[in-house]
Short mmCIF file of C-alpha atoms in Angstrom, two decimals:
data_model
loop_
_atom_site.label_atom_id
_atom_site.label_comp_id
_atom_site.label_asym_id
_atom_site.label_seq_id
_atom_site.Cartn_x
_atom_site.Cartn_y
_atom_site.Cartn_z
CA UNK A 1 0.74 11.31 -8.27
CA UNK A 2 1.28 9.82 -4.90
CA UNK A 3 -1.59 7.68 -4.08
CA UNK A 4 -2.89 7.21 -0.66
CA UNK A 5 -4.35 4.36 0.60
CA UNK A 6 -6.05 4.28 4.24
CA UNK A 7 -7.54 1.15 6.11
CA UNK A 8 -9.80 0.14 7.02
CA UNK A 9 -12.39 2.63 5.04
CA UNK A 10 -14.87 2.24 8.24
CA UNK A 11 -14.79 1.05 11.59
CA UNK A 12 -17.00 0.53 14.50
CA UNK A 13 -15.88 1.21 18.13
CA UNK A 14 -17.14 2.20 21.32
CA UNK A 15 -16.61 5.28 23.59
CA UNK A 16 -13.16 4.89 25.52
CA UNK A 17 -12.10 2.52 23.06
CA UNK A 18 -8.33 2.65 21.41
CA UNK A 19 -8.74 3.09 17.78
CA UNK A 20 -6.02 3.07 15.15
CA UNK A 21 -6.17 4.27 11.32
CA UNK A 22 -3.69 3.62 8.81
CA UNK A 23 -2.52 5.43 5.84
CA UNK A 24 0.02 4.05 3.17
CA UNK A 25 1.56 6.18 0.58
CA UNK A 26 2.61 4.70 -2.69
CA UNK A 27 6.40 5.77 -2.61
CA UNK A 28 8.30 7.25 -0.01
CA UNK A 29 7.08 10.50 1.71
CA UNK A 30 9.21 10.83 4.47
CA UNK A 31 7.21 12.64 7.45
CA UNK A 32 5.18 14.83 4.67
CA UNK A 33 1.71 13.56 6.27
CA UNK A 34 -1.11 15.14 7.79
CA UNK A 35 -4.50 13.87 9.40
CA UNK A 36 -7.71 15.73 9.16
CA UNK A 37 -11.32 15.29 10.50
CA UNK A 38 -14.59 15.64 8.94
CA UNK A 39 -17.91 15.38 10.23
CA UNK A 40 -20.94 14.93 8.06
CA UNK A 41 -21.54 18.52 6.24
CA UNK A 42 -18.80 20.05 7.73
CA UNK A 43 -15.53 21.22 6.56
CA UNK A 44 -11.99 19.03 7.50
CA UNK A 45 -10.08 20.19 10.36
CA UNK A 46 -6.73 19.85 10.55
CA UNK A 47 -5.62 17.35 13.47
CA UNK A 48 -1.82 16.76 12.48
CA UNK A 49 0.91 17.98 10.57
CA UNK A 50 4.40 16.60 9.56
CA UNK A 51 3.35 12.90 10.51
CA UNK A 52 3.24 13.47 14.43
CA UNK A 53 2.92 17.14 15.08
CA UNK A 54 -0.19 17.80 17.15
CA UNK A 55 -2.36 20.94 16.31
CA UNK A 56 -2.30 23.36 18.55
CA UNK A 57 -5.91 23.06 20.45
CA UNK A 58 -6.59 19.46 19.25
CA UNK A 59 -6.75 17.05 22.21
CA UNK A 60 -3.96 14.96 23.29
CA UNK A 61 -5.91 12.17 22.56
CA UNK A 62 -4.93 12.31 18.94
CA UNK A 63 -1.70 10.92 18.01
CA UNK A 64 0.33 10.58 14.70
CA UNK A 65 3.29 8.54 13.84
CA UNK A 66 5.19 6.63 10.90
CA UNK A 67 7.44 7.60 8.40
CA UNK A 68 8.24 6.72 4.74
CA UNK A 69 5.41 4.78 3.53
CA UNK A 70 3.19 3.88 6.67
CA UNK A 71 1.41 6.06 8.78
CA UNK A 72 -0.82 5.61 11.88
CA UNK A 73 -3.16 7.87 13.55
CA UNK A 74 -4.18 7.06 17.12
CA UNK A 75 -7.21 7.87 19.28
CA UNK A 76 -6.16 6.69 22.68
CA UNK A 77 -9.53 7.01 24.45
CA UNK A 78 -12.54 7.67 22.08
CA UNK A 79 -14.68 10.17 23.05
CA UNK A 80 -18.47 10.86 21.52
CA UNK A 81 -17.18 13.90 19.73
CA UNK A 82 -14.84 11.94 18.14
CA UNK A 83 -17.29 10.14 15.52
CA UNK A 84 -16.26 11.35 12.42
CA UNK A 85 -14.15 10.58 8.74
CA UNK A 86 -10.39 10.51 9.23
CA UNK A 87 -8.23 11.41 5.91
CA UNK A 88 -4.69 11.58 5.29
CA UNK A 89 -2.91 13.90 2.77
CA UNK A 90 0.55 13.86 1.72
CA UNK A 91 2.57 16.82 0.64
CA UNK A 92 5.52 15.31 -0.57
CA UNK A 93 4.78 16.62 -3.67
CA UNK A 94 2.25 18.26 -6.04
CA UNK A 95 -0.41 17.65 -6.49
CA UNK A 96 -1.43 17.20 -3.05
CA UNK A 97 -3.35 13.71 -2.55
CA UNK A 98 -5.63 12.23 -0.04
CA UNK A 99 -6.91 9.30 1.00
CA UNK A 100 -10.01 8.00 0.82
CA UNK A 101 -11.35 8.20 4.35
CA UNK A 102 -11.96 6.16 7.60
CA UNK A 103 -15.42 6.29 8.93
CA UNK A 104 -15.29 6.03 12.94
CA UNK A 105 -19.15 5.23 13.69
CA UNK A 106 -20.58 4.35 16.86
CA UNK A 107 -20.95 0.51 18.03
CA UNK B 1 -9.54 34.75 14.16
CA UNK B 2 -9.32 33.98 10.25
CA UNK B 3 -12.28 33.29 8.72
CA UNK B 4 -13.08 32.20 5.25
CA UNK B 5 -16.32 32.20 3.26
CA UNK B 6 -16.77 30.76 -0.23
CA UNK B 7 -19.60 32.40 -2.63
CA UNK B 8 -20.65 31.55 -6.12
CA UNK B 9 -23.72 30.06 -8.27
CA UNK B 10 -24.73 26.87 -6.83
CA UNK B 11 -26.08 25.51 -10.26
CA UNK B 12 -23.75 25.79 -13.32
CA UNK B 13 -24.93 24.56 -17.04
CA UNK B 14 -22.40 22.28 -18.82
CA UNK B 15 -19.77 23.55 -20.83
CA UNK B 16 -20.26 26.78 -18.97
CA UNK B 17 -17.68 28.27 -16.65
CA UNK B 18 -17.63 28.18 -12.86
CA UNK B 19 -16.63 30.85 -10.91
CA UNK B 20 -16.13 30.78 -7.11
CA UNK B 21 -14.83 33.43 -4.75
CA UNK B 22 -13.38 33.21 -0.87
CA UNK B 23 -13.24 36.11 1.11
CA UNK B 24 -10.67 36.17 3.91
CA UNK B 25 -11.79 37.83 7.07
CA UNK B 26 -9.85 38.56 10.44
CA UNK B 27 -6.35 37.96 9.00
CA UNK B 28 -3.86 39.59 6.30
CA UNK B 29 -3.74 37.28 3.12
CA UNK B 30 0.45 37.77 2.79
CA UNK B 31 2.66 35.21 3.33
CA UNK B 32 0.41 32.35 3.13
CA UNK B 33 -0.55 29.93 0.27
CA UNK B 34 -4.58 29.85 -0.40
CA UNK B 35 -5.81 26.73 -1.95
CA UNK B 36 -9.12 25.45 -3.43
CA UNK B 37 -10.13 21.86 -2.85
CA UNK B 38 -13.53 19.61 -3.64
CA UNK B 39 -15.27 16.70 -2.50
CA UNK B 40 -17.46 14.81 -5.06
CA UNK B 41 -20.57 13.16 -3.39
CA UNK B 42 -19.13 9.88 -1.39
CA UNK B 43 -15.68 10.71 -2.17
CA UNK B 44 -12.32 11.64 -0.87
CA UNK B 45 -10.94 15.08 -1.04
CA UNK B 46 -9.57 16.77 -4.46
CA UNK B 47 -6.61 19.21 -4.81
CA UNK B 48 -7.67 21.85 -7.36
CA UNK B 49 -4.57 24.45 -6.64
CA UNK B 50 -3.19 27.26 -4.80
CA UNK B 51 -2.03 30.92 -5.13
CA UNK B 52 0.64 32.25 -3.30
CA UNK B 53 0.12 35.71 -2.40
CA UNK B 54 2.93 36.83 -4.78
CA UNK B 55 0.79 35.83 -7.49
CA UNK B 56 2.51 32.46 -8.24
CA UNK B 57 0.26 29.43 -8.90
CA UNK B 58 0.10 25.65 -8.76
CA UNK B 59 -2.63 23.56 -10.43
CA UNK B 60 -3.70 19.93 -10.34
CA UNK B 61 -2.63 18.60 -13.61
CA UNK B 62 -5.44 16.54 -14.20
CA UNK B 63 -7.56 19.91 -14.23
CA UNK B 64 -4.59 22.58 -15.01
CA UNK B 65 -5.84 22.98 -18.47
CA UNK B 66 -9.29 24.29 -16.95
CA UNK B 67 -8.22 26.22 -14.14
CA UNK B 68 -7.66 29.50 -13.06
CA UNK B 69 -6.94 30.53 -9.60
CA UNK B 70 -6.06 34.32 -8.89
CA UNK B 71 -5.70 36.60 -6.02
CA UNK B 72 -7.15 40.21 -5.39
CA UNK B 73 -5.21 41.70 -2.52
CA UNK B 74 -6.96 44.69 -2.18
CA UNK B 75 -10.62 42.91 -1.60
CA UNK B 76 -8.75 40.35 0.20
CA UNK B 77 -9.77 37.73 -1.41
CA UNK B 78 -9.31 34.50 -4.09
CA UNK B 79 -10.90 33.12 -6.74
CA UNK B 80 -11.29 29.66 -8.90
CA UNK B 81 -12.36 29.37 -12.46
CA UNK B 82 -13.25 26.27 -13.93
CA UNK B 83 -14.09 25.88 -17.24
CA UNK B 84 -15.92 23.77 -19.50
CA UNK B 85 -17.81 21.74 -16.72
CA UNK B 86 -19.56 18.67 -16.76
CA UNK B 87 -21.66 16.75 -14.14
CA UNK B 88 -18.06 15.46 -12.96
CA UNK B 89 -17.14 18.95 -11.67
CA UNK B 90 -20.57 18.24 -9.20
CA UNK B 91 -18.85 18.62 -5.92
CA UNK B 92 -18.80 20.63 -2.37
CA UNK B 93 -15.83 23.25 -3.20
CA UNK B 94 -13.58 24.34 -0.37
CA UNK B 95 -11.29 27.32 -0.04
CA UNK B 96 -8.49 27.01 2.58
CA UNK B 97 -5.71 28.88 4.04
CA UNK B 98 -2.25 26.63 3.39
CA UNK B 99 0.57 27.04 5.49
CA UNK B 100 3.62 25.86 3.54
CA UNK B 101 7.29 25.55 5.53
CA UNK B 102 10.30 26.46 3.58
CA UNK B 103 13.36 26.24 5.15
CA UNK B 104 15.69 28.89 3.91
CA UNK B 105 17.44 27.85 1.15
CA UNK B 106 16.30 24.12 0.91
CA UNK B 107 14.77 22.71 -1.80
CA UNK B 108 11.54 20.86 -2.20
CA UNK B 109 9.85 18.80 -0.61
CA UNK B 110 8.11 21.66 1.98
CA UNK B 111 5.44 20.87 4.38
CA UNK B 112 2.08 21.98 3.02
CA UNK B 113 -1.00 21.51 5.55
CA UNK B 114 -4.55 23.32 5.46
CA UNK B 115 -5.01 24.99 8.58
CA UNK B 116 -8.10 27.06 8.19
CA UNK B 117 -11.20 26.13 5.74
CA UNK B 118 -14.34 27.66 4.56
CA UNK B 119 -17.56 26.10 5.07
CA UNK B 120 -17.72 24.70 1.67
CA UNK B 121 -20.28 25.65 -1.02
CA UNK B 122 -22.03 22.97 -3.36
CA UNK B 123 -21.82 23.30 -6.82
CA UNK B 124 -24.42 21.24 -9.09
CA UNK B 125 -23.57 21.40 -13.06
CA UNK B 126 -26.89 20.33 -14.73
CA UNK B 127 -28.75 21.63 -17.40
#
């Protein structure tokens, strides 16, 4: 199985901050990487697919980059509704696997 | 707008079989993959498996011996059966519609992403 490692596991930030979350794959996965946002008690929501494609309806402050083994999710200007847990997921091979999540908390 | 809703028992005894159903409303079941995932308390998401509208399936090898995912196109539902459950199977279970981008004639890998999710249902394994 491909292991997905996210860092940091949590971070504290203020509204208006620029936030960067990293996801590393245990092997080359090309651009087969998705990002999800999850709020407490809710299902995950797709934000980014194919490493950098923004899902329709997702605010443009979210962006994804990277290929191979190293990927980044960036929130350019953190908004109050962005406090949540973010997870990456590889689709290069089954079983599909997820990172452990990064919790973005209010500073 | 497509919506998914999980249903099934919230409590299952150890060694028994867990059965969950996901009902799809507002859209077609055709041409999509339909996935089950779970999330244990305080942990990350785990892929259980998917069923394609043609009936083909893919399962996580860690669960493969205990999992069956099936589709009922007439009811626009798909189901998860997980046998011989233990406390380690206690989790929130999600169903999700999955987009798989398959370029004509191209071998894997393919882009898979879960674009519509159910709200999730909590399953506790306990006697």
